[in-house]
PDB file of C-alpha atoms in Angstrom:
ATOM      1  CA  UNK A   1      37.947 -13.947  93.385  1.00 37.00           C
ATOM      2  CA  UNK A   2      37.760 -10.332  93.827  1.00 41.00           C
ATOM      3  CA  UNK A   3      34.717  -8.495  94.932  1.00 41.00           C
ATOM      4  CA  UNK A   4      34.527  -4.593  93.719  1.00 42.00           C
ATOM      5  CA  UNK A   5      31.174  -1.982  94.821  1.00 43.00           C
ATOM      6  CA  UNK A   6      30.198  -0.281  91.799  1.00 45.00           C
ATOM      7  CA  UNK A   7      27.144   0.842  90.655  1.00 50.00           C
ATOM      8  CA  UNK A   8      25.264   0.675  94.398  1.00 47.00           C
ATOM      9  CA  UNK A   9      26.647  -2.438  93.542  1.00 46.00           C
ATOM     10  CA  UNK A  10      28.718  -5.358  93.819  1.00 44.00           C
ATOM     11  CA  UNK A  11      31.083  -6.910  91.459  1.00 46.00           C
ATOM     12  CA  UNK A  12      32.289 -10.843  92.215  1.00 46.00           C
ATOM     13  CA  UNK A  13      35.125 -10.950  89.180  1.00 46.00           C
ATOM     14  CA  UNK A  14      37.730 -14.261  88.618  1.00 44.00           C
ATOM     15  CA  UNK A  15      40.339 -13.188  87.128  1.00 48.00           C
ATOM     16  CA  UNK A  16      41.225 -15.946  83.633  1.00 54.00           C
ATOM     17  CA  UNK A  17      40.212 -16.661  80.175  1.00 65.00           C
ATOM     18  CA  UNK A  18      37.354 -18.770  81.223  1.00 78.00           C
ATOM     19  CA  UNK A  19      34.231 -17.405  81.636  1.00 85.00           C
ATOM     20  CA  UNK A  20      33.275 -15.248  84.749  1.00 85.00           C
ATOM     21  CA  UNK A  21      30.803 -13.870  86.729  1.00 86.00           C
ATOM     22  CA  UNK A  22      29.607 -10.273  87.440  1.00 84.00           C
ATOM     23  CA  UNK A  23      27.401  -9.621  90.361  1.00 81.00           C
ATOM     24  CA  UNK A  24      25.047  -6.867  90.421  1.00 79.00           C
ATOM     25  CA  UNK A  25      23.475  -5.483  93.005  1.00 75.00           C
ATOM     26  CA  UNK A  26      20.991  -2.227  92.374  1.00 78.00           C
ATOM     27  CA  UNK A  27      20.077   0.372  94.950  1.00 79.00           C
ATOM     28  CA  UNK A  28      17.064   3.027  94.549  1.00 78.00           C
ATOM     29  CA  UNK A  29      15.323   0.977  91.368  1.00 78.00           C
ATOM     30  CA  UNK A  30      12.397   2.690  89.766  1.00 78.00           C
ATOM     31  CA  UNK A  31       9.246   2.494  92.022  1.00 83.00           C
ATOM     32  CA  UNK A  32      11.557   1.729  95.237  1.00 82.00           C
ATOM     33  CA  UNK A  33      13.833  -1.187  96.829  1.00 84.00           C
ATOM     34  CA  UNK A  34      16.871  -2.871  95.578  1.00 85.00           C
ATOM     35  CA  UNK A  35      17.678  -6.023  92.955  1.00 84.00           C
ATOM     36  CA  UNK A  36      20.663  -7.582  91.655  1.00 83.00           C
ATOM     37  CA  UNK A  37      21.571  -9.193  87.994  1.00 82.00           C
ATOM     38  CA  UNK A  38      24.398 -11.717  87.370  1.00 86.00           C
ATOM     39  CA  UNK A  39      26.288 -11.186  84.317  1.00 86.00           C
ATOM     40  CA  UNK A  40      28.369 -14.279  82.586  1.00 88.00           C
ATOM     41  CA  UNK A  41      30.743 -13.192  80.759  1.00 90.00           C
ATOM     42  CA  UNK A  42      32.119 -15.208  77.967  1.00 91.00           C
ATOM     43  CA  UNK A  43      35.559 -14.501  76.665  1.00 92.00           C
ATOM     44  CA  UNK A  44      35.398 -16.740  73.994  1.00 91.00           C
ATOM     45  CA  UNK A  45      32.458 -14.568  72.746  1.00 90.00           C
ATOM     46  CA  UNK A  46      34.437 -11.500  72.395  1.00 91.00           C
ATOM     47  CA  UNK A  47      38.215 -11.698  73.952  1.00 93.00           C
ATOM     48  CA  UNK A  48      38.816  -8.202  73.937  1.00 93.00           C
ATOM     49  CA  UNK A  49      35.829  -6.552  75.179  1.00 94.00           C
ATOM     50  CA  UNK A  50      35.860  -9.325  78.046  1.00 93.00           C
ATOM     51  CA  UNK A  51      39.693  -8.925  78.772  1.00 93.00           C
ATOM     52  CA  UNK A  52      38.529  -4.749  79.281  1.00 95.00           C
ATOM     53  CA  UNK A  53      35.055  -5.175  81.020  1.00 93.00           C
ATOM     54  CA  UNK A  54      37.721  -7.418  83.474  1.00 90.00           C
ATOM     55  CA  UNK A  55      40.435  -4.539  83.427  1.00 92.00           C
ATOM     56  CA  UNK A  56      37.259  -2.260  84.781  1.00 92.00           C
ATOM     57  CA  UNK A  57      35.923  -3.796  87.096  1.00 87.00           C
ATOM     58  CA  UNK A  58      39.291  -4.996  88.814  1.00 87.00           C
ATOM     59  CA  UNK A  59      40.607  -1.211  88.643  1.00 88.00           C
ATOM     60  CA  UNK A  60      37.823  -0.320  90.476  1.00 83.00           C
ATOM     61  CA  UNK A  61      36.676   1.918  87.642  1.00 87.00           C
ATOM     62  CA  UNK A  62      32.525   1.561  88.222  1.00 81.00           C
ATOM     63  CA  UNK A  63      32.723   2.196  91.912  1.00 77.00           C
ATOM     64  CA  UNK A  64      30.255   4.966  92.003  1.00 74.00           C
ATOM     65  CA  UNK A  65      28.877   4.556  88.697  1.00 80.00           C
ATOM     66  CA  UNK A  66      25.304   4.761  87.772  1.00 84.00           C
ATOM     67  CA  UNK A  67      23.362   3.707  84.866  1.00 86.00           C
ATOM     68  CA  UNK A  68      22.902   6.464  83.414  1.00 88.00           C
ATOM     69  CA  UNK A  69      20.678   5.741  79.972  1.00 89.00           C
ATOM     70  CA  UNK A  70      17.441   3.529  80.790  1.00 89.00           C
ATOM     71  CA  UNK A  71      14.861   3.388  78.019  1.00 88.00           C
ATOM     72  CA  UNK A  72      12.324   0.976  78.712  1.00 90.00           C
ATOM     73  CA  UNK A  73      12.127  -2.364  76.070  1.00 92.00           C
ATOM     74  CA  UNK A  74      15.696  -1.147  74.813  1.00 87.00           C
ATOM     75  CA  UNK A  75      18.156  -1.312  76.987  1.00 88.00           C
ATOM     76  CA  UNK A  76      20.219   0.209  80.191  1.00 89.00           C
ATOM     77  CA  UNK A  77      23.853   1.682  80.145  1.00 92.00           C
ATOM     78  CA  UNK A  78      26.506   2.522  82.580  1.00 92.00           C
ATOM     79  CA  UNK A  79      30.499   2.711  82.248  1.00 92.00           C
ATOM     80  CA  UNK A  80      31.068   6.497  82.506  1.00 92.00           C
ATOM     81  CA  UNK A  81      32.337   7.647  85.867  1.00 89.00           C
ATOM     82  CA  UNK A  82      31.490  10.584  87.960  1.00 85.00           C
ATOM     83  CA  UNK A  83      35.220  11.517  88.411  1.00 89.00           C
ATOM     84  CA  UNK A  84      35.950  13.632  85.614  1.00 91.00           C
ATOM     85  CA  UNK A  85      40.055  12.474  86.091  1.00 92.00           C
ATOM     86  CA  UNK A  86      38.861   9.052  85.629  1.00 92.00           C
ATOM     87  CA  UNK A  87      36.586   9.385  83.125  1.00 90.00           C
ATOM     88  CA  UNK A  88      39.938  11.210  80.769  1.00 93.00           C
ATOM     89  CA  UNK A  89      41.847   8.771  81.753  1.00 93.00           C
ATOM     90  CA  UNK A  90      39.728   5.949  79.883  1.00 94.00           C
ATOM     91  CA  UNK A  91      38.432   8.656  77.173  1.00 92.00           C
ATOM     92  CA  UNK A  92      41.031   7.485  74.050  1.00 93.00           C
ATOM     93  CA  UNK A  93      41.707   3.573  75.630  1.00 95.00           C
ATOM     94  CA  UNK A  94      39.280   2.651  72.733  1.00 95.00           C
ATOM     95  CA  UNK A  95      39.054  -0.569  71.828  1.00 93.00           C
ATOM     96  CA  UNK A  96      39.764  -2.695  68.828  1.00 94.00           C
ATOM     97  CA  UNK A  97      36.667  -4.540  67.909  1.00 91.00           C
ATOM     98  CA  UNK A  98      36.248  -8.266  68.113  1.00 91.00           C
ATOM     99  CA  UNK A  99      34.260 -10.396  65.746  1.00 89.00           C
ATOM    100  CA  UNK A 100      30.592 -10.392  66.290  1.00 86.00           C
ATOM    101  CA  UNK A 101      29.998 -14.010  67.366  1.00 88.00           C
ATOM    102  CA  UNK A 102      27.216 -13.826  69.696  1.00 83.00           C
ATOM    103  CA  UNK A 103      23.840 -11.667  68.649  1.00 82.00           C
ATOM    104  CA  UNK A 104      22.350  -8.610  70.528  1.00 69.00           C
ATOM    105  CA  UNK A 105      20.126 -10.641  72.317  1.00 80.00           C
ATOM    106  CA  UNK A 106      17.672 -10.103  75.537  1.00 88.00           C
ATOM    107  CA  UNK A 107      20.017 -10.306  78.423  1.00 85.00           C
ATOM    108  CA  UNK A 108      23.275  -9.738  76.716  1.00 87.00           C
ATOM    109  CA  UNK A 109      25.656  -7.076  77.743  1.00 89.00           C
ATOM    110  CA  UNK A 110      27.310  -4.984  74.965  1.00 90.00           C
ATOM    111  CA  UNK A 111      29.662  -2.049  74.630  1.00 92.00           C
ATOM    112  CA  UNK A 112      28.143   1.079  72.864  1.00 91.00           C
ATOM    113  CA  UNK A 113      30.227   2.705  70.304  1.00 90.00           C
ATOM    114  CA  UNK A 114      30.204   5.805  68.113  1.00 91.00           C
ATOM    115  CA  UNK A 115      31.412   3.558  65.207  1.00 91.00           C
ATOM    116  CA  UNK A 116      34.243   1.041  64.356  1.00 92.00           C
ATOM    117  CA  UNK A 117      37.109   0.406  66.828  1.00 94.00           C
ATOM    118  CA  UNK A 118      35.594   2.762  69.515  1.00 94.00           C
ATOM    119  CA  UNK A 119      34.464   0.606  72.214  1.00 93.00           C
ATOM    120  CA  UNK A 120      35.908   2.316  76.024  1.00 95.00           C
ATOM    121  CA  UNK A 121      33.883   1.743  79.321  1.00 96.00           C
ATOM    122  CA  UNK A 122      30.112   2.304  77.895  1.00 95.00           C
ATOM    123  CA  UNK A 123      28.374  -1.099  78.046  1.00 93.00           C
ATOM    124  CA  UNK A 124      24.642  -1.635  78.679  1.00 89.00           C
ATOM    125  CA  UNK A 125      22.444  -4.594  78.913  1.00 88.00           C
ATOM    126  CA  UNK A 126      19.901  -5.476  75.890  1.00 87.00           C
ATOM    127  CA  UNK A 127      15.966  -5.996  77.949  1.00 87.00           C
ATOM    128  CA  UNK A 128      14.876  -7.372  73.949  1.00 77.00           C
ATOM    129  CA  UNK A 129      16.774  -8.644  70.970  1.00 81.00           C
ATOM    130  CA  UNK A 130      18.259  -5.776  69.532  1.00 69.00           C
ATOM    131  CA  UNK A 131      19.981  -8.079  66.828  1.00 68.00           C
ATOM    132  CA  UNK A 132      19.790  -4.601  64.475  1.00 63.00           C
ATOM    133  CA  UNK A 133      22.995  -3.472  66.487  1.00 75.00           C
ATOM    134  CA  UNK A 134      24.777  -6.340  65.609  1.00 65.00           C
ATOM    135  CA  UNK A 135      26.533  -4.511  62.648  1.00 69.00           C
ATOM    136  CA  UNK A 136      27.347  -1.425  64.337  1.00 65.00           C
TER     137      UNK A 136
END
């Protein structure tokens, strides 16, 4: 098990192809106080994107991240880092998109894209179904 502090928050990651657990604790939420989120994370849902969401967290690559895009009964993203050296480093590590198996769906974490094949370190988690992404 490795344990990583990202996000004001900490990720609890075991390392296989089975599915694993994220961790997430929040600092400074809206209104005041902290939370935390647990995110299971499916391989067999979408190999790639978990084998990279993985590679992230174990590098270490959301310590200090924030989420950065919140829009209420949409969604909330995160995965771009406030060191510009990292953030180049990941820039063109896109990432060959896998099948859509599993449906934008309340709850579910997905990678945001600027079109086919272009998935990086941008992920945020759906707060409806937002099965009209499913496509994209």
């Amino acid at each position: 098990m490795v344990w990583r502090r990202a996000l004001g928050a900490l990720f609890v990651v075991h390392a296989s192809a089975n599915p694993f657990r994220v961790k997430i604790d929040v600092e400074n939420l809206d209104g005041g106080g902290d939370g935390s989120f647990v995110l299971d994370v499916f391989p067999s849902w979408a190999p790639r994107g978990a084998a990279r969401f993985e590679e992230l967290v174990n590098a270490s690559f959301f310590d200090g991240v924030r989420f950065f895009r919140v829009i209420d009964g949409f969604m909330a993203q995160f995965g771009i880092s406030g060191d510009p050296a990292v953030s180049a480093e990941w820039r063109d590590k896109t990432l060959e998109d896998d099948a859509v198996l599993k449906r934008n769906s309340r709850g579910t974490l997905s990678y945001a894209t600027a079109g086919p094949n272009t998935r990086t370190t941008q992920v945020f988690v759906n707060f409806k179904d937002n099965t009209f992404l499913d496509g994209q």
